[in-house]
Amino acid sequence: MFEILKRQEMADGTVVLNEISAPKIARNAKPGQFVMLKANETGERIPLTMADTNAKKGTLTVIYQVVGKSTALFKSLQVGDRFQDVIGPLGKPTHLEKVGTVLCVGGGTGVAVIHPITRGLKEIGNHVIAIIGARTKDLLILEDKMKAASHELHVCTDDGSYGHHGFVTDVLKEVLEKEDVKLVVGIGPVPMMKFVTKMTAEYNVKTLVSLNSIMVDGTGMCGCCRVSVGGKTQFACVDGPEFDGHLVDFDELGQRLDAYKQEEQRAYEKYLHECKLAQ
Amino acid sequence: MGEEKAKKKEKIPRQPMPEQKPEVRKRNFDEVPLGLPSELAVKEAERCLQCKKPSCIEGCPVAIDIPAFIKLIKEQEFTKAIRKIWERNALPAVCGRVCPQEIQCEGSCILAKKGDPVAIGNLERFAADLEREFGKGDLPPKAAPTGKRVAVVGSGPSGLTVAGDLILKGHDVTVFEAFHKPGGVLVYGIPEFRLPKEIVYSEVNYLERLGVKLESNVVVGRTISVEELFEEGYDAIYIGVGAGLPRFLNIPGENLIGIYSANEYLTRANLMKAYLFPEYDTPIALGKDVVVFGAGNVAMDSARTAMRLGADRVRIVYRRSRQEMPARVDEIHHAEEEGIEFFLLTAPTRFLGDGEGRVTGVECLQMELGEPDESGRRRPVPVEGSEFQLECDLAVIAVGAGANPLLTQTTEGLELNKWGYIIADPETGKTTKKGVWAGGDIVTGQATVILAMGAGRLASDSIHQYLTWGW
């Protein structure tokens, strides 16, 4: 179990897709849910939202950016290698509802997360407008898939190397001005989600975000992933990961995400050093 | 005549177990008590009076035939001793270490009336450790296969007990565990220095040798539902998922960085082996000035873990007095020996942080004891104007745990009480859902390892009856 069946490098090799054999998880998984992955005996448990699942094939797909030791270790796994542990599906599924025009905004690897939600919202009859963004053209992922999953796709790059020059929020504003948007789903880095919700608040449009807090078990038994939503403490792993963006304390979330910055750097450097020695 | 015999026997004093010295052990994760050598174990076994009506057995929630196994140790029939224990208990190396014997078997020992009781826990541990090291003693006999299948949800002490009982009765047993390793609180909660994980895995391995199947990484309620387990052909289901929902203090500043639930702190340290970071990948904050809230065993474990991770100072903050501390006397004693300080009659009111969102201290109030509350303990009342601040760079909240709703919310027909615990018959473990039993902390709320095992034993008898005769 948990064998890697397909592996694809995207965004200049900084983002990797793994299709993993996990029939039990694939059978019950729904858009918006996540899995915890652990590569080997000494590994840590990392949460990743599933970018896709295939119940028939018994597979799930995750897409991750290499940002530290664990994701670098994941990247080193080849087709035929196995994750030692994959646990899921975890978290509440996205509440998919027909509301009219919806706007799906994805940034960075958040595009991978928003893809199945976008597709799901379209399938049940919404008019779906999607906006995806990346720092630069080479880092953009899943453009084709997002095009197919939506009725209208806008692409932005921070440096203007492709599509609209600027942030996703620029396009978001234009669309909010023009269209009668009933729901916005915004998924990406914390600053992006913060700005998206700030803007949609001005237009009074309901906004869902998917929070990526640090997790250990992913089943509600430790509270590591706790976030403040509307002044109340919630566990992202069982109460979320999706929440009403207008109620989320993004500053606190951003700070908590940096809790282990030093340790993460230390582990990553040690890993890179050992890789070098192994060569 | 009995009295006379007692006098004669009592001349042998209770044999103390050698321990690591406090100055040394407070900085390592090795086990603190080192175990009894054979000579001492045999000597200790000689102290047992072999009572005709042994009250020690009544004090044991799983009713081990204590005089019988002790007699076997006395006769140096060590393999036979462990087999005697296995008849009633699949986790003797664990129970010998973590049971509160002073209020169970040893508390009921006749010798306790006039002096020190027989060290039953130490002897149980001795037999189990010896078996693990040397013996491949014959496994207990198994009944003929019944063709019935039982799913056990949760691989903590109660689930493992049910699995061990039912496999011997000839049923086909599969245990489902949400974590990547089996053992429940035995692996994520109780630290290495109190219960080495190798010991837990070896007791789990004993169950696997008996034929129990174990499936880790299965979150019942998410990966598979209770209904789906029935659809897959299980005839009975036992729910032993524990009380794994951390309680917080619900005071301002609780989400600052450096504030952990004991569950998270201990899971990182024990299950994920963060104390070996960066050899293991999971990090843990290394506090210099640590405050732990609560005074149960989990609080002692957290405080002693922080000390081993290099803290300069570890303080336990508890709102009642020493007398009400729920931790085992031994554990409090161990903690004190290791330099843990106690701030009693102290209640936190808010956490203080720096500009970056990290904890820097906690504001507390002095308390005094008022009238007894519903638990019978005197209720702490704040002393007006007694606010003061304690500095800290790491805080661990160990004020208890509640029922994790993940499984119960996704299972229809399972009645819960107002705290979210499963309602089950105390004699049989039967729930309101046909074919489903429950026991341990998910029924009683947070209690002890051995009580969970006792609940498992009652339930397994009832499940066996159901599989043989019907509900």
mmCIF file with all atom_site columns, C-alpha atoms in Angstrom, chain A residues 2 24 27-28 38 41-45 69 73 84-92 214 216-217 219-224 226 228 233 235 238 252 255-256 258-260 263 266-267 270, chain B residues 178-181 188 215 217-219 222-224 228 232 244-246 248 254-257 259-261 263-264 267-268 272 277-285 355-358 404 406:
data_model
loop_
_atom_site.group_PDB
_atom_site.id
_atom_site.type_symbol
_atom_site.label_atom_id
_atom_site.label_alt_id
_atom_site.label_comp_id
_atom_site.label_asym_id
_atom_site.label_entity_id
_atom_site.label_seq_id
_atom_site.pdbx_PDB_ins_code
_atom_site.Cartn_x
_atom_site.Cartn_y
_atom_site.Cartn_z
_atom_site.occupancy
_atom_site.B_iso_or_equiv
_atom_site.pdbx_formal_charge
_atom_site.auth_seq_id
_atom_site.auth_comp_id
_atom_site.auth_asym_id
_atom_site.auth_atom_id
_atom_site.pdbx_PDB_model_num
ATOM 1  C CA . PHE A 1 2   ? 0.855   3.669  -0.437 1.00 0.00 ? 2   PHE A CA 1
ATOM 2  C CA . LYS A 1 24  ? -9.282  2.658  1.432  1.00 0.00 ? 24  LYS A CA 1
ATOM 3  C CA . ARG A 1 27  ? -13.063 5.114  -1.536 1.00 0.00 ? 27  ARG A CA 1
ATOM 4  C CA . ASN A 1 28  ? -14.417 7.675  0.931  1.00 0.00 ? 28  ASN A CA 1
ATOM 5  C CA . LYS A 1 38  ? 4.910   10.159 6.584  1.00 0.00 ? 38  LYS A CA 1
ATOM 6  C CA . GLU A 1 41  ? 10.345  5.530  10.125 1.00 0.00 ? 41  GLU A CA 1
ATOM 7  C CA . THR A 1 42  ? 12.079  8.714  11.263 1.00 0.00 ? 42  THR A CA 1
ATOM 8  C CA . GLY A 1 43  ? 9.793   11.005 9.260  1.00 0.00 ? 43  GLY A CA 1
ATOM 9  C CA . GLU A 1 44  ? 7.275   13.549 10.502 1.00 0.00 ? 44  GLU A CA 1
ATOM 10 C CA . ARG A 1 45  ? 3.567   13.625 9.653  1.00 0.00 ? 45  ARG A CA 1
ATOM 11 C CA . LYS A 1 69  ? 13.247  18.508 4.718  1.00 0.00 ? 69  LYS A CA 1
ATOM 12 C CA . LEU A 1 73  ? 12.406  13.754 1.076  1.00 0.00 ? 73  LEU A CA 1
ATOM 13 C CA . GLN A 1 84  ? 5.314   4.397  5.001  1.00 0.00 ? 84  GLN A CA 1
ATOM 14 C CA . ASP A 1 85  ? 2.117   5.972  6.282  1.00 0.00 ? 85  ASP A CA 1
ATOM 15 C CA . VAL A 1 86  ? -0.805  7.747  4.651  1.00 0.00 ? 86  VAL A CA 1
ATOM 16 C CA . ILE A 1 87  ? -3.803  8.573  6.817  1.00 0.00 ? 87  ILE A CA 1
ATOM 17 C CA . GLY A 1 88  ? -7.158  9.908  5.663  1.00 0.00 ? 88  GLY A CA 1
ATOM 18 C CA . PRO A 1 89  ? -9.428  11.170 4.350  1.00 0.00 ? 89  PRO A CA 1
ATOM 19 C CA . LEU A 1 90  ? -9.336  13.824 7.071  1.00 0.00 ? 90  LEU A CA 1
ATOM 20 C CA . GLY A 1 91  ? -11.174 17.065 7.679  1.00 0.00 ? 91  GLY A CA 1
ATOM 21 C CA . LYS A 1 92  ? -14.638 18.095 6.616  1.00 0.00 ? 92  LYS A CA 1
ATOM 22 C CA . ILE A 1 214 ? 0.744   22.957 11.394 1.00 0.00 ? 214 ILE A CA 1
ATOM 23 C CA . VAL A 1 216 ? 0.600   16.458 14.056 1.00 0.00 ? 216 VAL A CA 1
ATOM 24 C CA . ASP A 1 217 ? -2.126  13.829 14.230 1.00 0.00 ? 217 ASP A CA 1
ATOM 25 C CA . THR A 1 219 ? -7.652  13.718 13.992 1.00 0.00 ? 219 THR A CA 1
ATOM 26 C CA . GLY A 1 220 ? -8.432  16.310 16.656 1.00 0.00 ? 220 GLY A CA 1
ATOM 27 C CA . MET A 1 221 ? -6.440  14.921 19.521 1.00 0.00 ? 221 MET A CA 1
ATOM 28 C CA . CYS A 1 222 ? -3.731  17.532 20.006 1.00 0.00 ? 222 CYS A CA 1
ATOM 29 C CA . GLY A 1 223 ? -4.867  21.024 19.053 1.00 0.00 ? 223 GLY A CA 1
ATOM 30 C CA . CYS A 1 224 ? -1.636  21.902 17.293 1.00 0.00 ? 224 CYS A CA 1
ATOM 31 C CA . ARG A 1 226 ? -5.859  25.448 16.370 1.00 0.00 ? 226 ARG A CA 1
ATOM 32 C CA . SER A 1 228 ? -9.132  31.552 15.950 1.00 0.00 ? 228 SER A CA 1
ATOM 33 C CA . THR A 1 233 ? -10.655 28.374 18.977 1.00 0.00 ? 233 THR A CA 1
ATOM 34 C CA . PHE A 1 235 ? -9.174  22.758 15.231 1.00 0.00 ? 235 PHE A CA 1
ATOM 35 C CA . VAL A 1 238 ? -11.624 18.354 12.385 1.00 0.00 ? 238 VAL A CA 1
ATOM 36 C CA . GLU A 1 252 ? -2.276  34.579 14.358 1.00 0.00 ? 252 GLU A CA 1
ATOM 37 C CA . GLN A 1 255 ? 2.660   33.595 13.286 1.00 0.00 ? 255 GLN A CA 1
ATOM 38 C CA . ARG A 1 256 ? 1.846   30.047 14.343 1.00 0.00 ? 256 ARG A CA 1
ATOM 39 C CA . ASP A 1 258 ? 6.487   30.189 11.783 1.00 0.00 ? 258 ASP A CA 1
ATOM 40 C CA . ALA A 1 259 ? 6.713   28.463 15.169 1.00 0.00 ? 259 ALA A CA 1
ATOM 41 C CA . TYR A 1 260 ? 9.395   26.000 14.091 1.00 0.00 ? 260 TYR A CA 1
ATOM 42 C CA . GLU A 1 263 ? 14.153  23.832 13.528 1.00 0.00 ? 263 GLU A CA 1
ATOM 43 C CA . ARG A 1 266 ? 18.181  23.111 10.666 1.00 0.00 ? 266 ARG A CA 1
ATOM 44 C CA . ALA A 1 267 ? 16.551  19.878 9.523  1.00 0.00 ? 267 ALA A CA 1
ATOM 45 C CA . LYS A 1 270 ? 21.216  18.736 7.580  1.00 0.00 ? 270 LYS A CA 1
ATOM 46 C CA . ALA B 2 178 ? -5.797  5.737  13.598 1.00 0.00 ? 178 ALA B CA 1
ATOM 47 C CA . PHE B 2 179 ? -2.162  6.440  14.355 1.00 0.00 ? 179 PHE B CA 1
ATOM 48 C CA . HIS B 2 180 ? 0.709   4.860  12.446 1.00 0.00 ? 180 HIS B CA 1
ATOM 49 C CA . LYS B 2 181 ? 1.679   2.842  15.510 1.00 0.00 ? 181 LYS B CA 1
ATOM 50 C CA . TYR B 2 188 ? 1.797   8.613  22.420 1.00 0.00 ? 188 TYR B CA 1
ATOM 51 C CA . GLU B 2 215 ? -4.383  -2.300 10.820 1.00 0.00 ? 215 GLU B CA 1
ATOM 52 C CA . ASN B 2 217 ? -3.545  4.282  9.710  1.00 0.00 ? 217 ASN B CA 1
ATOM 53 C CA . VAL B 2 218 ? -7.282  3.565  9.726  1.00 0.00 ? 218 VAL B CA 1
ATOM 54 C CA . VAL B 2 219 ? -9.386  6.359  11.189 1.00 0.00 ? 219 VAL B CA 1
ATOM 55 C CA . ARG B 2 222 ? -13.244 8.824  8.278  1.00 0.00 ? 222 ARG B CA 1
ATOM 56 C CA . THR B 2 223 ? -11.352 6.065  6.455  1.00 0.00 ? 223 THR B CA 1
ATOM 57 C CA . ILE B 2 224 ? -14.175 3.637  7.140  1.00 0.00 ? 224 ILE B CA 1
ATOM 58 C CA . GLU B 2 228 ? -19.071 -0.158 6.634  1.00 0.00 ? 228 GLU B CA 1
ATOM 59 C CA . GLU B 2 232 ? -17.466 -5.906 5.493  1.00 0.00 ? 232 GLU B CA 1
ATOM 60 C CA . GLY B 2 244 ? -8.310  12.009 23.091 1.00 0.00 ? 244 GLY B CA 1
ATOM 61 C CA . LEU B 2 245 ? -9.705  15.526 22.908 1.00 0.00 ? 245 LEU B CA 1
ATOM 62 C CA . PRO B 2 246 ? -7.420  17.959 24.701 1.00 0.00 ? 246 PRO B CA 1
ATOM 63 C CA . PHE B 2 248 ? -7.585  23.916 27.114 1.00 0.00 ? 248 PHE B CA 1
ATOM 64 C CA . GLU B 2 254 ? -3.774  30.488 24.700 1.00 0.00 ? 254 GLU B CA 1
ATOM 65 C CA . ASN B 2 255 ? -2.873  30.330 20.988 1.00 0.00 ? 255 ASN B CA 1
ATOM 66 C CA . LEU B 2 256 ? 0.520   31.952 21.471 1.00 0.00 ? 256 LEU B CA 1
ATOM 67 C CA . ILE B 2 257 ? 3.488   29.988 20.148 1.00 0.00 ? 257 ILE B CA 1
ATOM 68 C CA . ILE B 2 259 ? 1.764   26.769 24.413 1.00 0.00 ? 259 ILE B CA 1
ATOM 69 C CA . TYR B 2 260 ? 1.008   23.094 23.941 1.00 0.00 ? 260 TYR B CA 1
ATOM 70 C CA . SER B 2 261 ? -1.732  20.753 24.975 1.00 0.00 ? 261 SER B CA 1
ATOM 71 C CA . ASN B 2 263 ? -1.447  15.602 24.108 1.00 0.00 ? 263 ASN B CA 1
ATOM 72 C CA . GLU B 2 264 ? 0.522   17.492 21.496 1.00 0.00 ? 264 GLU B CA 1
ATOM 73 C CA . THR B 2 267 ? 2.772   12.985 21.096 1.00 0.00 ? 267 THR B CA 1
ATOM 74 C CA . ARG B 2 268 ? 5.627   14.931 19.577 1.00 0.00 ? 268 ARG B CA 1
ATOM 75 C CA . MET B 2 272 ? 7.244   11.113 16.955 1.00 0.00 ? 272 MET B CA 1
ATOM 76 C CA . PHE B 2 277 ? 15.377  15.765 16.624 1.00 0.00 ? 277 PHE B CA 1
ATOM 77 C CA . PRO B 2 278 ? 16.976  16.224 14.090 1.00 0.00 ? 278 PRO B CA 1
ATOM 78 C CA . GLU B 2 279 ? 17.660  12.490 13.815 1.00 0.00 ? 279 GLU B CA 1
ATOM 79 C CA . TYR B 2 280 ? 13.857  12.248 13.746 1.00 0.00 ? 280 TYR B CA 1
ATOM 80 C CA . ASP B 2 281 ? 12.099  14.916 11.707 1.00 0.00 ? 281 ASP B CA 1
ATOM 81 C CA . THR B 2 282 ? 9.439   16.136 14.144 1.00 0.00 ? 282 THR B CA 1
ATOM 82 C CA . PRO B 2 283 ? 10.520  19.267 16.029 1.00 0.00 ? 283 PRO B CA 1
ATOM 83 C CA . ILE B 2 284 ? 9.555   20.270 19.566 1.00 0.00 ? 284 ILE B CA 1
ATOM 84 C CA . ALA B 2 285 ? 10.075  23.562 21.382 1.00 0.00 ? 285 ALA B CA 1
ATOM 85 C CA . GLY B 2 355 ? 5.184   41.071 19.655 1.00 0.00 ? 355 GLY B CA 1
ATOM 86 C CA . GLU B 2 356 ? 5.956   37.986 17.548 1.00 0.00 ? 356 GLU B CA 1
ATOM 87 C CA . GLY B 2 357 ? 3.221   35.872 19.055 1.00 0.00 ? 357 GLY B CA 1
ATOM 88 C CA . ARG B 2 358 ? 5.441   33.858 21.405 1.00 0.00 ? 358 ARG B CA 1
ATOM 89 C CA . ASN B 2 404 ? -13.089 13.012 20.652 1.00 0.00 ? 404 ASN B CA 1
ATOM 90 C CA . LEU B 2 406 ? -14.844 12.082 15.306 1.00 0.00 ? 406 LEU B CA 1
#
